[in-house]
Coordinates of C-alpha atoms in Angstrom, one line a residue:
M636 CA 124.1 -34.5 36.0
T637 CA 122.2 -34.5 39.2
S638 CA 124.3 -34.8 42.3
I639 CA 124.0 -38.1 44.2
F640 CA 123.5 -36.2 47.3
S641 CA 120.3 -34.7 45.9
T642 CA 119.0 -38.1 45.1
F643 CA 119.9 -39.5 48.4
P644 CA 119.7 -36.7 51.1
L645 CA 120.4 -39.0 54.0
L646 CA 123.8 -40.0 52.3
Q647 CA 124.7 -36.2 52.5
K648 CA 124.1 -36.2 56.2
A649 CA 125.9 -39.4 56.8
A650 CA 129.0 -38.7 54.7
P651 CA 130.9 -36.5 57.3
R652 CA 130.4 -39.2 59.9
L653 CA 132.0 -42.0 57.8
S654 CA 135.5 -42.9 58.8
K655 CA 138.3 -42.0 56.4
E656 CA 139.4 -45.5 56.7
F657 CA 136.3 -46.6 54.8
F658 CA 137.5 -44.9 51.6
T659 CA 141.2 -45.7 51.9
C660 CA 142.9 -48.4 50.0
R661 CA 144.5 -50.8 52.5
A662 CA 147.7 -51.3 50.4
A663 CA 148.0 -47.5 49.9
R664 CA 147.5 -47.1 53.6
H665 CA 150.4 -49.4 54.5
S666 CA 152.7 -47.9 51.9
S667 CA 152.0 -44.5 53.2
L668 CA 152.2 -45.6 56.7
I669 CA 148.7 -44.3 57.5
R670 CA 147.7 -45.0 61.0
P671 CA 144.1 -45.2 62.0
R672 CA 142.5 -42.5 64.0
V673 CA 140.7 -43.4 67.2
V674 CA 137.7 -41.0 67.1
Q675 CA 136.4 -42.0 70.4
S676 CA 137.6 -43.6 73.6
L677 CA 137.4 -47.4 73.2
S678 CA 136.0 -47.6 76.7
S679 CA 132.9 -45.7 75.6
K680 CA 132.1 -48.1 72.7
S681 CA 130.3 -51.4 72.4
P682 CA 132.2 -54.7 72.6
F683 CA 131.8 -55.0 68.9
L684 CA 133.2 -51.6 68.2
R685 CA 136.0 -52.1 70.6
A686 CA 137.0 -55.3 68.9
F687 CA 136.7 -53.7 65.5
H688 CA 138.8 -50.7 66.2
S689 CA 141.5 -52.5 68.4
G690 CA 141.8 -55.1 65.7
T691 CA 142.1 -52.3 63.0
S692 CA 144.8 -50.5 65.1
R693 CA 146.8 -53.6 65.7
N694 CA 146.7 -54.7 62.1
A695 CA 147.9 -51.3 60.9
T696 CA 150.8 -51.3 63.3
A697 CA 151.7 -54.8 62.2
G698 CA 151.7 -53.7 58.7
V699 CA 154.2 -51.0 59.4
E700 CA 156.5 -53.3 61.2
L701 CA 156.4 -56.0 58.5
G702 CA 156.8 -53.5 55.6
S703 CA 153.4 -54.5 54.1
T704 CA 154.7 -57.9 53.1
L705 CA 151.5 -59.7 54.6
S706 CA 148.0 -58.6 54.3
P707 CA 146.6 -58.1 57.9
P708 CA 143.5 -59.8 59.2
S709 CA 140.1 -58.1 58.7
P710 CA 138.4 -56.5 61.6
L711 CA 135.9 -59.2 61.6
S712 CA 138.6 -61.8 62.0
S713 CA 139.9 -59.9 65.2
L714 CA 136.4 -59.9 66.5
S715 CA 136.0 -63.7 66.1
K716 CA 139.4 -64.1 68.0
T717 CA 138.2 -61.8 70.8
I718 CA 134.9 -63.7 71.1
S719 CA 136.8 -67.1 71.1
N720 CA 139.1 -65.9 73.9
V721 CA 136.2 -64.8 76.0
K722 CA 134.5 -68.2 75.3
D723 CA 137.5 -70.1 76.3
Q724 CA 137.9 -68.1 79.6
T725 CA 134.3 -68.7 80.6
I726 CA 134.1 -71.7 82.8
K727 CA 130.9 -73.6 82.2
K728 CA 129.6 -75.6 85.2
S729 CA 128.0 -79.0 84.4
F730 CA 124.5 -79.7 85.7
F731 CA 125.9 -83.1 87.1
P732 CA 128.9 -83.6 89.4
V733 CA 132.1 -84.9 88.2
T734 CA 131.8 -88.1 90.1
S735 CA 128.8 -90.2 91.0
D736 CA 127.9 -90.8 94.7
K737 CA 129.0 -94.0 96.4
V738 CA 125.4 -94.8 97.2
V739 CA 124.6 -95.0 93.5
G740 CA 127.3 -97.7 93.2
Y741 CA 125.8 -99.8 96.0
W742 CA 122.3 -99.4 94.5
L743 CA 123.5 -100.6 91.1
L744 CA 125.1 -103.6 92.6
G745 CA 122.0 -104.4 94.6
S746 CA 119.9 -104.1 91.3
A747 CA 122.4 -106.4 89.5
A748 CA 121.9 -108.9 92.4
S749 CA 118.1 -108.7 91.9
V750 CA 118.5 -109.3 88.1
F751 CA 120.8 -112.3 88.9
G752 CA 118.0 -113.8 91.0
I753 CA 115.3 -113.3 88.4
V754 CA 117.5 -114.9 85.7
V755 CA 117.8 -118.0 87.9
F756 CA 114.1 -117.9 88.8
G757 CA 113.3 -117.6 85.0
G758 CA 115.3 -120.6 84.4
L759 CA 113.3 -122.6 87.0
T760 CA 110.1 -121.2 85.2
R761 CA 111.4 -122.7 81.9
L762 CA 112.4 -126.0 83.5
T763 CA 109.0 -126.5 85.1
E764 CA 107.2 -125.6 81.9
S765 CA 105.4 -122.9 83.7
G766 CA 105.9 -120.1 81.4
L767 CA 102.8 -120.7 79.2
S768 CA 100.4 -120.9 82.2
I769 CA 99.4 -117.2 82.1
T770 CA 98.0 -116.6 78.5
E771 CA 97.6 -112.7 78.8
W772 CA 99.9 -109.7 79.5
R773 CA 98.4 -107.3 81.9
P774 CA 101.3 -105.3 83.4
V775 CA 99.1 -103.5 86.0
A776 CA 96.0 -105.8 86.6
G777 CA 98.2 -108.9 86.5
S778 CA 100.0 -107.8 89.5
L779 CA 97.6 -109.8 91.6
P780 CA 96.9 -113.5 91.4
P781 CA 93.3 -114.8 91.1
M782 CA 91.6 -114.0 94.4
N783 CA 88.6 -116.4 94.4
A784 CA 87.3 -119.6 92.9
A785 CA 85.7 -117.8 89.9
D786 CA 89.0 -116.1 89.0
W787 CA 90.9 -119.4 89.2
D788 CA 88.2 -121.0 86.9
S789 CA 88.6 -118.2 84.5
E790 CA 92.3 -118.4 84.3
F791 CA 92.2 -122.2 84.0
N792 CA 89.7 -122.1 81.2
K793 CA 92.0 -119.7 79.3
Y794 CA 94.9 -122.1 79.8
R795 CA 92.7 -125.1 78.5
S796 CA 92.4 -123.4 75.2
S797 CA 96.2 -123.3 74.8
P798 CA 98.3 -125.7 72.7
E799 CA 100.2 -126.7 75.7
F800 CA 97.2 -128.0 77.6
K801 CA 95.6 -129.8 74.7
L802 CA 98.8 -131.6 73.5
L803 CA 100.9 -132.0 76.7
N804 CA 98.6 -131.6 79.8
P805 CA 95.2 -132.6 78.9
Y806 CA 94.6 -134.3 82.3
M807 CA 95.9 -131.4 84.4
T808 CA 93.8 -130.6 87.5
L809 CA 93.1 -127.1 88.9
E810 CA 95.6 -127.7 91.7
E811 CA 98.3 -128.7 89.4
F812 CA 97.6 -125.7 87.3
K813 CA 97.9 -123.4 90.4
S814 CA 101.4 -124.7 91.1
I815 CA 102.7 -123.5 87.5
Y816 CA 100.5 -120.5 87.5
Y817 CA 102.2 -119.2 90.8
M818 CA 105.5 -120.0 89.3
E819 CA 105.0 -117.8 86.3
W820 CA 103.1 -115.1 88.2
G821 CA 105.9 -114.9 90.7
H822 CA 108.5 -114.5 87.8
R823 CA 106.4 -111.6 86.3
L824 CA 106.0 -110.0 89.7
W825 CA 109.7 -110.2 90.3
G826 CA 110.2 -108.4 86.9
R827 CA 107.8 -105.6 87.9
F828 CA 109.8 -105.3 91.1
V829 CA 113.2 -105.0 89.2
G830 CA 111.7 -102.4 87.0
L831 CA 110.2 -100.1 89.8
S832 CA 113.2 -100.6 92.0
F833 CA 115.4 -99.3 89.3
L834 CA 113.3 -96.6 87.7
V835 CA 112.3 -94.8 91.0
P836 CA 115.7 -94.4 92.4
A837 CA 117.2 -93.6 89.0
I838 CA 114.8 -90.6 88.7
Y839 CA 115.7 -89.5 92.2
F840 CA 119.5 -89.9 91.7
I841 CA 119.4 -88.0 88.4
A842 CA 117.1 -85.3 89.5
S843 CA 119.2 -84.7 92.7
R844 CA 122.3 -84.6 90.7
R845 CA 124.1 -87.5 92.5
V846 CA 125.4 -89.0 89.3
S847 CA 127.9 -87.8 86.8
T848 CA 126.7 -86.9 83.2
R849 CA 128.0 -90.2 81.8
M850 CA 126.5 -92.3 84.6
A851 CA 123.2 -90.6 84.1
A852 CA 123.2 -91.5 80.4
R853 CA 124.2 -95.1 81.3
I854 CA 121.5 -95.4 83.9
T855 CA 118.8 -94.1 81.5
G856 CA 119.9 -96.7 78.9
I857 CA 119.7 -99.5 81.5
A858 CA 116.1 -98.2 82.5
G859 CA 115.2 -98.5 78.8
L860 CA 116.8 -102.0 78.5
I861 CA 114.5 -103.1 81.5
G862 CA 111.4 -102.0 79.8
F863 CA 112.5 -103.6 76.6
Q864 CA 113.1 -106.8 78.5
G865 CA 109.5 -106.8 79.6
V866 CA 108.2 -106.4 76.1
L867 CA 110.6 -109.3 74.9
G868 CA 109.3 -111.6 77.7
W869 CA 105.6 -111.3 76.5
W870 CA 106.8 -111.7 72.9
M871 CA 108.5 -114.8 73.9
V872 CA 105.4 -116.2 75.6
K873 CA 103.3 -115.4 72.6
S874 CA 105.3 -117.6 70.5
G875 CA 104.2 -120.6 72.5
L876 CA 100.5 -119.7 72.1
K877 CA 100.2 -119.7 68.2
D878 CA 97.4 -121.6 66.7
D879 CA 99.9 -123.5 64.3
L880 CA 101.2 -125.4 67.4
F881 CA 97.9 -127.4 67.4
A882 CA 99.1 -129.2 64.2
P883 CA 100.0 -133.0 64.7
G884 CA 103.6 -133.6 65.6
S885 CA 104.0 -130.0 67.0
H886 CA 105.6 -129.5 70.3
P887 CA 104.1 -126.4 72.2
R888 CA 106.9 -124.4 73.5
V889 CA 108.3 -120.9 73.1
S890 CA 110.6 -120.0 70.3
Q891 CA 114.3 -120.7 71.0
Y892 CA 115.2 -117.4 69.2
R893 CA 112.8 -115.4 71.4
L894 CA 113.9 -117.3 74.4
T895 CA 117.6 -116.5 73.7
A896 CA 116.9 -112.9 72.9
H897 CA 115.0 -112.6 76.3
L898 CA 118.0 -114.3 78.2
G899 CA 120.6 -112.1 76.3
T900 CA 118.8 -109.0 77.2
A901 CA 118.8 -110.0 80.8
F902 CA 122.5 -110.7 80.7
L903 CA 123.2 -107.3 79.2
A904 CA 121.1 -105.5 81.8
Y905 CA 122.9 -107.4 84.6
T906 CA 126.3 -106.8 83.1
A907 CA 125.6 -103.1 82.6
M908 CA 124.4 -102.7 86.3
L909 CA 127.4 -104.8 87.6
W910 CA 130.0 -102.8 85.6
S911 CA 128.5 -99.4 86.4
G912 CA 128.5 -100.2 90.2
L913 CA 131.8 -101.4 90.2
S914 CA 133.2 -98.5 88.1
I915 CA 131.8 -96.0 90.6
L916 CA 133.2 -97.7 93.7
R917 CA 136.6 -98.1 92.0
E918 CA 136.7 -94.5 91.0
H919 CA 136.2 -93.4 94.6
K920 CA 138.8 -95.7 95.9
L921 CA 141.3 -94.5 93.3
L922 CA 140.6 -90.8 94.0
A923 CA 140.8 -91.4 97.7
D924 CA 144.6 -92.0 97.3
P925 CA 145.6 -90.5 94.0
V926 CA 149.3 -91.1 94.6
S927 CA 148.9 -94.8 95.1
A928 CA 146.3 -95.0 92.3
D929 CA 148.7 -93.3 89.9
K930 CA 151.1 -96.2 90.6
V931 CA 148.4 -98.8 90.0
L932 CA 147.4 -97.2 86.8
S933 CA 151.0 -96.9 85.5
V934 CA 151.4 -100.6 86.1
L935 CA 148.2 -101.3 84.0
H936 CA 149.6 -99.1 81.3
S937 CA 152.5 -101.6 80.8
P938 CA 153.1 -102.9 77.4
E939 CA 153.3 -106.4 79.0
M940 CA 149.7 -105.9 80.2
K941 CA 148.3 -105.1 76.8
V942 CA 147.9 -108.7 75.7
F943 CA 146.3 -109.6 79.1
R944 CA 143.8 -106.7 78.9
R945 CA 142.7 -107.8 75.4
S946 CA 142.5 -111.5 76.4
I947 CA 140.1 -110.6 79.2
A948 CA 137.8 -108.7 76.9
G949 CA 137.8 -111.6 74.4
L950 CA 137.0 -114.0 77.3
A951 CA 134.0 -111.9 78.3
V952 CA 132.7 -112.1 74.8
L953 CA 133.3 -115.9 74.7
V954 CA 131.4 -116.6 77.9
F955 CA 128.6 -114.5 76.8
C956 CA 128.3 -116.4 73.4
T957 CA 128.6 -119.8 75.3
A958 CA 125.7 -118.7 77.6
M959 CA 123.6 -117.8 74.6
S960 CA 124.2 -121.0 73.0
G961 CA 122.9 -122.6 76.2
G962 CA 119.7 -120.6 75.7
L963 CA 119.2 -122.3 72.4
V964 CA 119.9 -125.7 74.0
A965 CA 117.2 -124.9 76.6
G966 CA 114.7 -123.7 73.9
L967 CA 115.1 -126.9 71.9
D968 CA 115.4 -129.2 74.9
A969 CA 118.6 -130.3 73.4
G970 CA 120.0 -131.4 76.7
L971 CA 117.7 -134.4 76.6
I972 CA 119.6 -136.2 73.8
Y973 CA 123.1 -137.5 73.8
N974 CA 123.4 -137.8 77.6
E975 CA 127.1 -138.8 77.7
F976 CA 130.3 -136.9 77.6
P977 CA 132.6 -136.5 75.6
Y978 CA 131.1 -138.8 73.1
M979 CA 127.9 -138.2 71.2
G980 CA 126.7 -141.6 70.1
L981 CA 129.4 -143.7 68.5
G982 CA 131.9 -140.8 68.1
L983 CA 132.9 -137.3 69.4
T984 CA 130.3 -135.9 67.0
P985 CA 127.0 -137.3 65.4
P986 CA 127.1 -138.2 61.6
K987 CA 127.3 -135.2 59.3
S988 CA 124.0 -136.2 57.7
E989 CA 122.4 -135.8 61.2
L990 CA 124.1 -132.5 61.8
F991 CA 123.1 -130.9 58.5
S992 CA 119.8 -132.5 57.9
E993 CA 117.5 -131.2 55.1
F994 CA 114.5 -131.8 57.5
Y995 CA 115.1 -128.3 59.0
S996 CA 115.1 -126.6 55.6
H997 CA 112.2 -124.3 54.8
V998 CA 112.9 -123.6 51.1
P999 CA 112.7 -126.1 48.1
D1000 CA 116.4 -125.5 47.1
K1001 CA 117.6 -126.4 50.6
S1002 CA 119.7 -123.3 50.6
D1003 CA 119.0 -122.5 54.3
V1004 CA 120.4 -125.8 55.6
W1005 CA 123.7 -124.4 56.5
W1006 CA 122.2 -121.8 59.0
R1007 CA 119.0 -123.4 60.1
N1008 CA 120.7 -126.5 61.5
P1009 CA 123.1 -124.7 64.0
L1010 CA 120.0 -122.8 65.3
E1011 CA 117.2 -125.4 65.0
N1012 CA 118.7 -128.9 65.0
P1013 CA 119.0 -130.1 68.6
S1014 CA 122.0 -132.4 67.8
L1015 CA 124.0 -129.6 66.1
V1016 CA 122.9 -126.9 68.7
Q1017 CA 124.1 -129.3 71.6
L1018 CA 127.4 -129.9 69.7
D1019 CA 127.9 -126.1 69.3
H1020 CA 127.4 -125.7 72.9
R1021 CA 129.9 -128.3 73.8
I1022 CA 132.5 -126.8 71.5
L1023 CA 132.1 -123.3 72.9
A1024 CA 132.1 -124.6 76.5
T1025 CA 135.3 -126.6 75.8
T1026 CA 136.8 -123.5 74.1
T1027 CA 136.0 -121.3 77.1
F1028 CA 137.5 -123.8 79.5
T1029 CA 140.7 -124.1 77.4
Y1030 CA 140.9 -120.3 77.0
V1031 CA 140.7 -119.7 80.8
M1032 CA 143.2 -122.4 81.5
G1033 CA 145.6 -121.1 79.0
L1034 CA 145.3 -117.5 80.2
W1035 CA 145.9 -118.8 83.8
A1036 CA 149.0 -120.6 82.7
Y1037 CA 150.2 -117.5 80.9
T1038 CA 149.9 -115.4 84.2
N1039 CA 151.6 -118.1 86.3
F1040 CA 154.4 -119.4 84.2
S1041 CA 155.4 -116.2 82.2
P1042 CA 158.3 -114.6 84.1
T1043 CA 157.3 -111.2 82.7
M1044 CA 153.6 -111.4 83.8
R1045 CA 154.6 -112.9 87.2
K1046 CA 156.5 -109.5 87.8
V1047 CA 154.2 -107.2 86.3
L1048 CA 150.6 -108.6 87.0
P1049 CA 149.0 -106.8 90.0
A1050 CA 148.1 -109.0 93.0
A1051 CA 144.4 -108.1 92.6
C1052 CA 144.4 -109.4 89.0
K1053 CA 146.0 -112.6 90.2
R1054 CA 143.3 -113.1 92.7
G1055 CA 140.6 -112.3 90.0
M1056 CA 142.2 -114.8 87.7
H1057 CA 142.0 -117.5 90.3
G1058 CA 138.3 -116.7 90.8
V1059 CA 137.7 -117.2 87.0
V1060 CA 139.5 -120.5 87.0
G1061 CA 137.4 -121.7 90.0
F1062 CA 134.1 -120.7 88.4
V1063 CA 135.0 -122.2 85.0
W1064 CA 135.8 -125.5 86.7
L1065 CA 132.5 -125.4 88.6
Q1066 CA 130.5 -124.6 85.5
V1067 CA 132.1 -127.4 83.4
I1068 CA 131.3 -130.0 86.3
L1069 CA 127.8 -128.6 86.5
G1070 CA 127.3 -128.8 82.8
I1071 CA 128.5 -132.3 82.3
S1072 CA 126.5 -133.5 85.4
T1073 CA 123.3 -131.8 84.0
L1074 CA 123.8 -133.6 80.7
I1075 CA 124.6 -137.1 82.2
Y1076 CA 121.7 -137.1 84.7
L1077 CA 119.1 -135.9 82.1
V1078 CA 118.7 -132.4 83.1
P1079 CA 117.5 -132.5 86.7
L1080 CA 116.0 -129.4 88.0
P1081 CA 118.6 -128.4 90.7
L1082 CA 121.6 -129.2 88.5
A1083 CA 120.1 -127.4 85.4
S1084 CA 119.2 -124.3 87.5
A1085 CA 122.7 -124.2 89.2
H1086 CA 124.3 -124.6 85.7
Q1087 CA 122.4 -121.6 84.5
A1088 CA 123.5 -119.6 87.7
G1089 CA 127.0 -120.8 87.1
S1090 CA 127.1 -119.1 83.6
L1091 CA 126.1 -115.7 85.1
A1092 CA 128.5 -116.2 87.9
L1093 CA 131.3 -117.0 85.5
L1094 CA 130.6 -113.9 83.5
S1095 CA 130.5 -111.8 86.7
S1096 CA 134.0 -113.1 87.7
V1097 CA 135.3 -112.2 84.2
M1098 CA 133.8 -108.6 84.6
I1099 CA 135.3 -108.2 88.0
L1100 CA 138.7 -109.3 86.7
G1101 CA 138.2 -106.9 83.8
G1102 CA 137.5 -104.0 86.3
R1103 CA 140.9 -104.7 87.8
T1104 CA 142.7 -105.0 84.5
W1105 CA 141.2 -102.6 82.1
I1106 CA 142.4 -99.0 82.4
P1107 CA 139.8 -96.5 83.5
G1108 CA 140.3 -93.7 81.2
R1109 CA 138.0 -91.2 83.0
S1110 CA 139.4 -92.1 86.4
S1111 CA 142.9 -91.6 85.0
K1112 CA 142.1 -88.0 83.8
L1113 CA 140.6 -87.2 87.2
I1114 CA 143.6 -88.6 89.0
A1115 CA 146.0 -86.6 86.9
Q1116 CA 144.1 -83.4 87.4
K1117 CA 144.0 -83.9 91.2
L1118 CA 147.7 -84.5 91.3
A1119 CA 148.2 -81.5 89.2
R1120 CA 146.1 -79.3 91.4
S1121 CA 147.8 -80.5 94.6
G1122 CA 151.3 -79.9 93.0
T1123 CA 152.3 -83.5 93.7
V1124 CA 155.2 -84.8 91.7
M1125 CA 155.8 -88.5 92.0
K1126 CA 159.4 -89.6 92.2
R1127 CA 160.9 -92.9 93.1
A1128 CA 163.6 -93.0 95.8
M1129 CA 166.8 -93.2 93.7
P1130 CA 170.1 -94.4 95.3
T1131 CA 173.5 -92.7 94.4
N1132 CA 174.1 -95.1 91.5
G1133 CA 170.8 -94.0 89.7
M1134 CA 169.0 -97.3 90.2
P1135 CA 166.0 -98.0 92.5
S1136 CA 166.4 -100.3 95.5
N1137 CA 164.9 -103.1 93.6
G1138 CA 167.7 -103.1 91.1
R1139 CA 165.5 -102.3 88.0
L1140 CA 165.2 -99.1 86.1
A1141 CA 162.6 -96.7 87.4
N1142 CA 161.0 -94.8 84.7
H1143 CA 157.6 -94.1 86.3
S1144 CA 155.8 -90.7 86.2
F1145 CA 152.2 -89.9 86.6
G1146 CA 149.8 -89.4 83.7
N1147 CA 152.1 -90.2 80.9
G1148 CA 151.7 -94.0 80.7
S1149 CA 155.2 -94.8 81.7
L1150 CA 155.7 -97.3 84.5
G1151 CA 158.0 -99.2 86.6
K1152 CA 158.5 -103.0 86.3
G1153 CA 157.6 -103.8 90.0
N1154 CA 154.3 -105.0 91.3
L1155 CA 152.9 -101.8 92.7
S1156 CA 149.2 -102.5 92.8
P1157 CA 147.1 -102.8 95.8
A1158 CA 143.8 -104.5 95.6
I1159 CA 141.6 -102.2 93.5

């Protein structure tokens, strides 16, 4: 039989170089207490070979000590552990800083104020029926109004071909057209300003690394939401320019669905800007005095505060839904019927046959009556808005009573949260008065505009209260790390009897969610 070395000459040359360990049974090695030989100094080998040999050596020694009861890990397993240890010890520096610059917070609040203004101005545009005066969407060329008589005649001729002119304003003059045109043009120009005043600084702050990683992602999302809002605006206007609105009995106006979507996106963008700006400023205030901030967060971690925190979150959702139902009311002009309160006709509600009328059904079997009426029937839409508004008012007053008459909440609730709760109560009372007045006086322009602004102001007050009540998880971690680095250990002053000076048990410690019962919170 021909030798294997004659068939594979290279194997004959490589055979002397192979380690004896390669041909040794591992179990036999352990039983005979065979220890691996180190052929070369580990310092002269590559990291892979060092990990391989060091792992083999350690495993062999462990096998001797354990009497071969356990099979040792393979050399590749040791290599994996070595690589993992090196990876854990490597400190990776993020591209963005840990905290965002204070200037970013002020910029976000300024952007939120601009969005607040455009929402109010958009309401005025809707109330003056100016939204359909511009029948084209030109994001760049439309930035300038008509500059001469020929341009005005061209724009007026376009409007004359729209359903709104032919059915509602057939006798409108050029001067009257200019007034509504400037209203809609101003609204669109403000929208462009909101987009540019947000996008350009956002690019600068992100490129110059003045925001944290999370805030950079949030700002990018808000910028996308602003662009989407512009697209939604034109999509809404298009719904009022359809040819089917020329049909007899039609009322040229934008779709209440698209109007509510446009309004809701604006509310979301505003809320995101407001919340992000407040979060940055609050984080800086907490980190400026981590010892006091830890006391504040410990109070917020109280089990007694859990119900209140969740209640504020539910209130924010309720206020938002009530405002969106107001968008449906505006889209259907539902505020022009049943101009009395609390009654609607002969009772608190209109007849059931009116609330769920088959007139609004679009299918032969009338199976869509149950969902079309709440969205398209002005009587039921107004009733829904009344119910949601009354529920919001009752919710706020109940929460206020809970914070003022509950002995536990009076002791635990921070002073800043109490002031925030009082602000919410004031705004909800103002909003109820404005809403009833707008209804009774047949939707006058000043009251209706103030009512829309009041809804956004009420939502703002709820978000501010939430910022003082909800636990900032990221800030809590940063505060704990800062206290740990400084070696600060928070301890209450304890008298000889083991009780604090206020006579209640003190079990506060930072970073673990435990707290004292006292009101320790400054205004944050």
